[in-house]
Short mmCIF file of C-alpha atoms in Angstrom, two decimals:
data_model
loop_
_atom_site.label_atom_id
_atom_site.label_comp_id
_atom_site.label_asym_id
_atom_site.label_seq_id
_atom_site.Cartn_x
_atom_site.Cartn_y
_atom_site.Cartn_z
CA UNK A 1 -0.83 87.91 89.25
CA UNK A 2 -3.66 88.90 87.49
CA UNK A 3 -4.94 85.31 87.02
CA UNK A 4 -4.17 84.03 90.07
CA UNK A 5 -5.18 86.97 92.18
CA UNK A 6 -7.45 88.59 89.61
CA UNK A 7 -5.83 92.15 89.44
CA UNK A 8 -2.45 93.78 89.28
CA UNK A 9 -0.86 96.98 89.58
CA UNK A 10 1.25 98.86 87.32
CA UNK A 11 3.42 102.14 87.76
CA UNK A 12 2.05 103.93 85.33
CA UNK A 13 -0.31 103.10 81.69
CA UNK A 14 -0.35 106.82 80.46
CA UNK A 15 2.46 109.06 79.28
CA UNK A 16 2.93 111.43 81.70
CA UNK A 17 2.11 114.94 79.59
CA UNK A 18 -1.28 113.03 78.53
CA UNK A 19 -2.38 111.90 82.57
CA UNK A 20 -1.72 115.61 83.08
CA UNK A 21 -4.10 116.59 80.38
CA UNK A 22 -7.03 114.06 81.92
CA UNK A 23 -6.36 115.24 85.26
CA UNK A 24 -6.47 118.55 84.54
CA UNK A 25 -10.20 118.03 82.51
CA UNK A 26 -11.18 116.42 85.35
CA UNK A 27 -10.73 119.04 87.55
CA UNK A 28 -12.69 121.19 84.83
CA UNK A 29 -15.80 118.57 85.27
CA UNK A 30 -15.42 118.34 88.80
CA UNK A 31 -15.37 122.72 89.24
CA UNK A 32 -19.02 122.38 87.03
CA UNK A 33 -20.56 119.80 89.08
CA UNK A 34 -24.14 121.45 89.72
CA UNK A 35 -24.62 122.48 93.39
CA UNK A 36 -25.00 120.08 96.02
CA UNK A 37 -23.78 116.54 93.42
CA UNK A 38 -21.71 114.83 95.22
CA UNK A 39 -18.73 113.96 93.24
CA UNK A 40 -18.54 110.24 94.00
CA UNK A 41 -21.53 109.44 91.04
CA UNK A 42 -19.90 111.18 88.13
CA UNK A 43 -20.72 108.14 86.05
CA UNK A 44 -20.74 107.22 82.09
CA UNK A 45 -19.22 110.58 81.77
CA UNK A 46 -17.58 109.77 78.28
CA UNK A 47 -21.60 109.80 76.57
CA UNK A 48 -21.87 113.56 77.04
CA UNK A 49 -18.09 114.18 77.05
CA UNK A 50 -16.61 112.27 73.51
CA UNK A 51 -13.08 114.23 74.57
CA UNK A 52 -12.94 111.67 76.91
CA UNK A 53 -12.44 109.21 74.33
CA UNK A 54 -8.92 110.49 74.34
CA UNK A 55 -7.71 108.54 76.68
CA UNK A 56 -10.15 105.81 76.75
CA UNK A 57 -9.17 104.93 73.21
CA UNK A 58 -5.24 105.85 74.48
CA UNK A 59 -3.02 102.82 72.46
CA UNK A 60 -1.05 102.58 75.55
CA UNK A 61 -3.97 101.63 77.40
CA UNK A 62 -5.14 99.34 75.29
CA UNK A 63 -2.01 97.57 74.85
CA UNK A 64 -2.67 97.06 78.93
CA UNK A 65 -6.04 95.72 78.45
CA UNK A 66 -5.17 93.46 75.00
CA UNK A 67 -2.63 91.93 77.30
CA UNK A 68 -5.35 90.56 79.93
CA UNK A 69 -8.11 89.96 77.41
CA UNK A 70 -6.58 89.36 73.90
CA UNK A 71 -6.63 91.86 71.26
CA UNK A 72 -10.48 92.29 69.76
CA UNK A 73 -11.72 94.89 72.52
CA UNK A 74 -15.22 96.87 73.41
CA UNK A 75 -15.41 99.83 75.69
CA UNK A 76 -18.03 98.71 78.00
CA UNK A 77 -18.10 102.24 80.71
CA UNK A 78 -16.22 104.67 82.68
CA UNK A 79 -16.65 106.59 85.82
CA UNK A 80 -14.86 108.81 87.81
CA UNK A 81 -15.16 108.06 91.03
CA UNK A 82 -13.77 110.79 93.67
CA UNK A 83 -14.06 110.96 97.06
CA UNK A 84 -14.06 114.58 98.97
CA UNK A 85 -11.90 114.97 101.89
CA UNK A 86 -13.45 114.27 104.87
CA UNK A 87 -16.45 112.60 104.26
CA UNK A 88 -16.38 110.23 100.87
CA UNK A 89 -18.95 107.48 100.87
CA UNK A 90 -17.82 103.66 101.66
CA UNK A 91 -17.86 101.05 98.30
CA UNK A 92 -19.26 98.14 100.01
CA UNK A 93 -18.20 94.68 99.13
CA UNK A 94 -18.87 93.65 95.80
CA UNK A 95 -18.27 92.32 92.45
CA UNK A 96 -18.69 94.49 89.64
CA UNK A 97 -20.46 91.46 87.19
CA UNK A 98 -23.10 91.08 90.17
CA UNK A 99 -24.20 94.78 88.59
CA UNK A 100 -23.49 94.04 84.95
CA UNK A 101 -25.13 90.54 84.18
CA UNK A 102 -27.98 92.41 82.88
CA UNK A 103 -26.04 94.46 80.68
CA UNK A 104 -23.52 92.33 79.25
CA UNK A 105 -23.33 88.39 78.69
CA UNK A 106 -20.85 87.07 80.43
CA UNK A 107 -20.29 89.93 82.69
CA UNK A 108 -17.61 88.21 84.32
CA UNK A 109 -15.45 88.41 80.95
CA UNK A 110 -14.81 92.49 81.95
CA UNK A 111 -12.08 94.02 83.30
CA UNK A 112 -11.63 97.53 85.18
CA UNK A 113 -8.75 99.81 84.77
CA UNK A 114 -8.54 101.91 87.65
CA UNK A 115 -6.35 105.08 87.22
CA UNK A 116 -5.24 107.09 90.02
CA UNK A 117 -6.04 110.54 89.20
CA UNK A 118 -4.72 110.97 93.14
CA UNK A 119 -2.78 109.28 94.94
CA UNK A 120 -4.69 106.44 96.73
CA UNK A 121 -4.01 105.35 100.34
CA UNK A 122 -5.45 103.54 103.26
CA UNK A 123 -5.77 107.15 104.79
CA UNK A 124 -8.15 108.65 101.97
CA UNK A 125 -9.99 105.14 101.48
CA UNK A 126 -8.06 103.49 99.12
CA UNK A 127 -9.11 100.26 97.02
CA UNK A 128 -9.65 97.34 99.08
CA UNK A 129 -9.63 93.51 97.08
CA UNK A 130 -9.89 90.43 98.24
CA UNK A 131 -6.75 88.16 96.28
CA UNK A 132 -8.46 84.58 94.42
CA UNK A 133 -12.21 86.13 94.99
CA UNK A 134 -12.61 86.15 90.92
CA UNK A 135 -12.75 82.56 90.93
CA UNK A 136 -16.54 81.97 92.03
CA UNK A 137 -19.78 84.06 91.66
CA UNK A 138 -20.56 85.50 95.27
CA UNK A 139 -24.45 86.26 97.05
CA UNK A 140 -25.37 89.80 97.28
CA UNK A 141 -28.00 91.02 99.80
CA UNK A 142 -29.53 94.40 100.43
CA UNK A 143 -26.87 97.19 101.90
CA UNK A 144 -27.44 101.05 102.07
CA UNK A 145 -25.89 104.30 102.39
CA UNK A 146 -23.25 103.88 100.24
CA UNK A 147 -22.64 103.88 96.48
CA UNK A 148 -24.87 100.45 95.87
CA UNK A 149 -27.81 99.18 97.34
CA UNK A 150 -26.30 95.52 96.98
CA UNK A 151 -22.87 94.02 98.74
CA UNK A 152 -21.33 90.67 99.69
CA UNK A 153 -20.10 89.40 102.60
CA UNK A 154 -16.39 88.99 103.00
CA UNK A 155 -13.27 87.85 105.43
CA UNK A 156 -11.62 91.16 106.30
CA UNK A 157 -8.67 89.68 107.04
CA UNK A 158 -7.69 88.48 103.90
CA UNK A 159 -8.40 91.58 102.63
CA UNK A 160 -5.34 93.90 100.43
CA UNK A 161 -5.03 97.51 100.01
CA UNK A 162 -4.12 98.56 96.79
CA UNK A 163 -2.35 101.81 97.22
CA UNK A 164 -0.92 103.71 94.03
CA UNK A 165 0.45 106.57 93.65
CA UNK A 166 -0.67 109.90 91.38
CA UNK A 167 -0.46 108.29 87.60
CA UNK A 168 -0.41 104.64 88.56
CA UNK A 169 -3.06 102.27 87.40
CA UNK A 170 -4.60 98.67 89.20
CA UNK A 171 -6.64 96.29 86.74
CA UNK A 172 -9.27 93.99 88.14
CA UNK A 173 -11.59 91.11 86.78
CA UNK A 174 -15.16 92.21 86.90
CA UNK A 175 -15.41 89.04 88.92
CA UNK A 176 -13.19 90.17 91.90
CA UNK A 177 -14.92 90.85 95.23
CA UNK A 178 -13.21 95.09 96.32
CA UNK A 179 -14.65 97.94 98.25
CA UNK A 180 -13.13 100.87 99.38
CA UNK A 181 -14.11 102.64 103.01
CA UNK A 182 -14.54 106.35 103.46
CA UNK A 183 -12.53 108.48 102.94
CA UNK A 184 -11.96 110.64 106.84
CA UNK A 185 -8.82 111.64 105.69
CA UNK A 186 -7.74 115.77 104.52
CA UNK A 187 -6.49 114.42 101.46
CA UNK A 188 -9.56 114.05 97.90
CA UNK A 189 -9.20 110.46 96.59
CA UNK A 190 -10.15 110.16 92.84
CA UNK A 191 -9.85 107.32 90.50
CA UNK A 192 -11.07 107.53 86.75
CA UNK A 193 -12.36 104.05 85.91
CA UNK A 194 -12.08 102.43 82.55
CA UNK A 195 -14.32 99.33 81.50
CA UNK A 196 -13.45 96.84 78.91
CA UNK A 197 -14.22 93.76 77.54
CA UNK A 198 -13.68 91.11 74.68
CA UNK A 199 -15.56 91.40 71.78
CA UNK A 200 -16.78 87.76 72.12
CA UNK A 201 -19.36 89.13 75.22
CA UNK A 202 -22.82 90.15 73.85
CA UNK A 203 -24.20 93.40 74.93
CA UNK A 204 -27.81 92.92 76.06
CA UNK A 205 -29.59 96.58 75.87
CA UNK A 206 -30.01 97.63 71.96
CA UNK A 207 -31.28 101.17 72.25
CA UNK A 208 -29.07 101.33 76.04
CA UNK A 209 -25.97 103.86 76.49
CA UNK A 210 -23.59 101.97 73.97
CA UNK A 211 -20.69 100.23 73.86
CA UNK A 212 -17.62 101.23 71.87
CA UNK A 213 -15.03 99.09 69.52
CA UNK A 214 -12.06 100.26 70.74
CA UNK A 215 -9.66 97.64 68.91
CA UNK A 216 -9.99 94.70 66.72
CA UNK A 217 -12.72 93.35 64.99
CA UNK A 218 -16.57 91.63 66.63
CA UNK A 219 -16.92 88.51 67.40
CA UNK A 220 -20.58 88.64 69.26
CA UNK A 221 -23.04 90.46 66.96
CA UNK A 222 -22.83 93.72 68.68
CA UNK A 223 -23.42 97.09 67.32
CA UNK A 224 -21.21 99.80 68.26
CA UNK A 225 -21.83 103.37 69.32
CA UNK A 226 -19.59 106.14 67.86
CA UNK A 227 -17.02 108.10 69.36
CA UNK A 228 -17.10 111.22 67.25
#
């Protein structure tokens, strides 16, 4: 699926007693969010929070990712992105390489891992993908109020939801086009992204936020940050 369609879902990627732990630091992040953040832009959040590396660095993950991209691996980002009940922001149309071809080289050689730290549903503004879309670069024009200033257009109606349940996981190519609407519902949707990538892409910002080996051995040149 994930070749043709350019993501999949899966059940579940950590064991349960160790999602509990991440959720449960989340929620300690999320209570010391300064006043008035909104909660939707708690990005990078592993370079001031190395516990994070955790699960990031989690073998069972990783045995996820080395089965889409082959087993020499970089950390490339992370983000959780939650959306408040009620009124969490839109993700317009997009792909995520559009946003990192200045960063890495070739952007469209990274994969997300998006784990539901909540369940996820069309009520609370769930993902949104469009099946096949990984298969050719798309334009990006000008867009605002939402988390980017950049989206593509799209045909709705080939459009999936990608609902999971609390603990469940989707993967998707950098080069997929996905969104996600607000969330109107009662109900907080949070996901904790996890960014990856083969050690054969170059990173393009020496001196920039870092990248991690998380598995295997360089095949680009790269230096690698730290963890601890």
């Amino acid at each position: 699926m994930f070749q043709t369609d350019g993501y999949e879902t899966h059940a579940g990627v950590l064991a349960p007693a160790k999602f509990e732990a991440l959720a449960a630091h989340f929620e300690a992040r999320l209570a010391a969010l300064p006043e008035g953040r909104r909660p939707e832009h708690m990005d990078v959040p592993h370079l001031t929070d190395p516990a994070l590396f955790e699960w990031l660095l989690d073998p069972d993950v990783l045995d996820l990712v080395e089965s889409l991209i082959g087993p020499d691996i970089a950390l490339f980002s992370s983000h959780f992105i939650c959306k408040p009940a009620g009124d969490g922001k839109p993700v317009p149309w997009h792909q995520d390489a559009h946003f990192w071809r200045d960063s890495i080289s070739p952007a469209s050689d990274a994969i997300t891992v998006w784990l539901a730290i909540d369940p996820s549903t069309v009520e609370n503004g769930c993902l949104r993908v469009i099946p096949g879309s990984h298969l050719a670069a798309a334009e990006h024009t000008g867009t605002a109020d939402s988390f980017f200033n950049q989206e593509t257009a799209v045909d709705e109606s080939r459009a999936v939801d990608v609902e999971l349940e609390r603990g469940a996981c989707s993967v998707h190519s950098a080069m997929l086009v996905h969104g996600s609407p607000p969330n109107r519902s009662t109900s907080r949707r949070c996901g904790y992204t996890m960014r990856y990538m083969p050690t054969t892409v170059r990173y393009l910002e020496p001196g920039g936020r870092g990248i991690y080996l998380a598995r295997g051995r360089d095949h680009a040149g790269n230096t690698y940050s730290s963890t601890g």
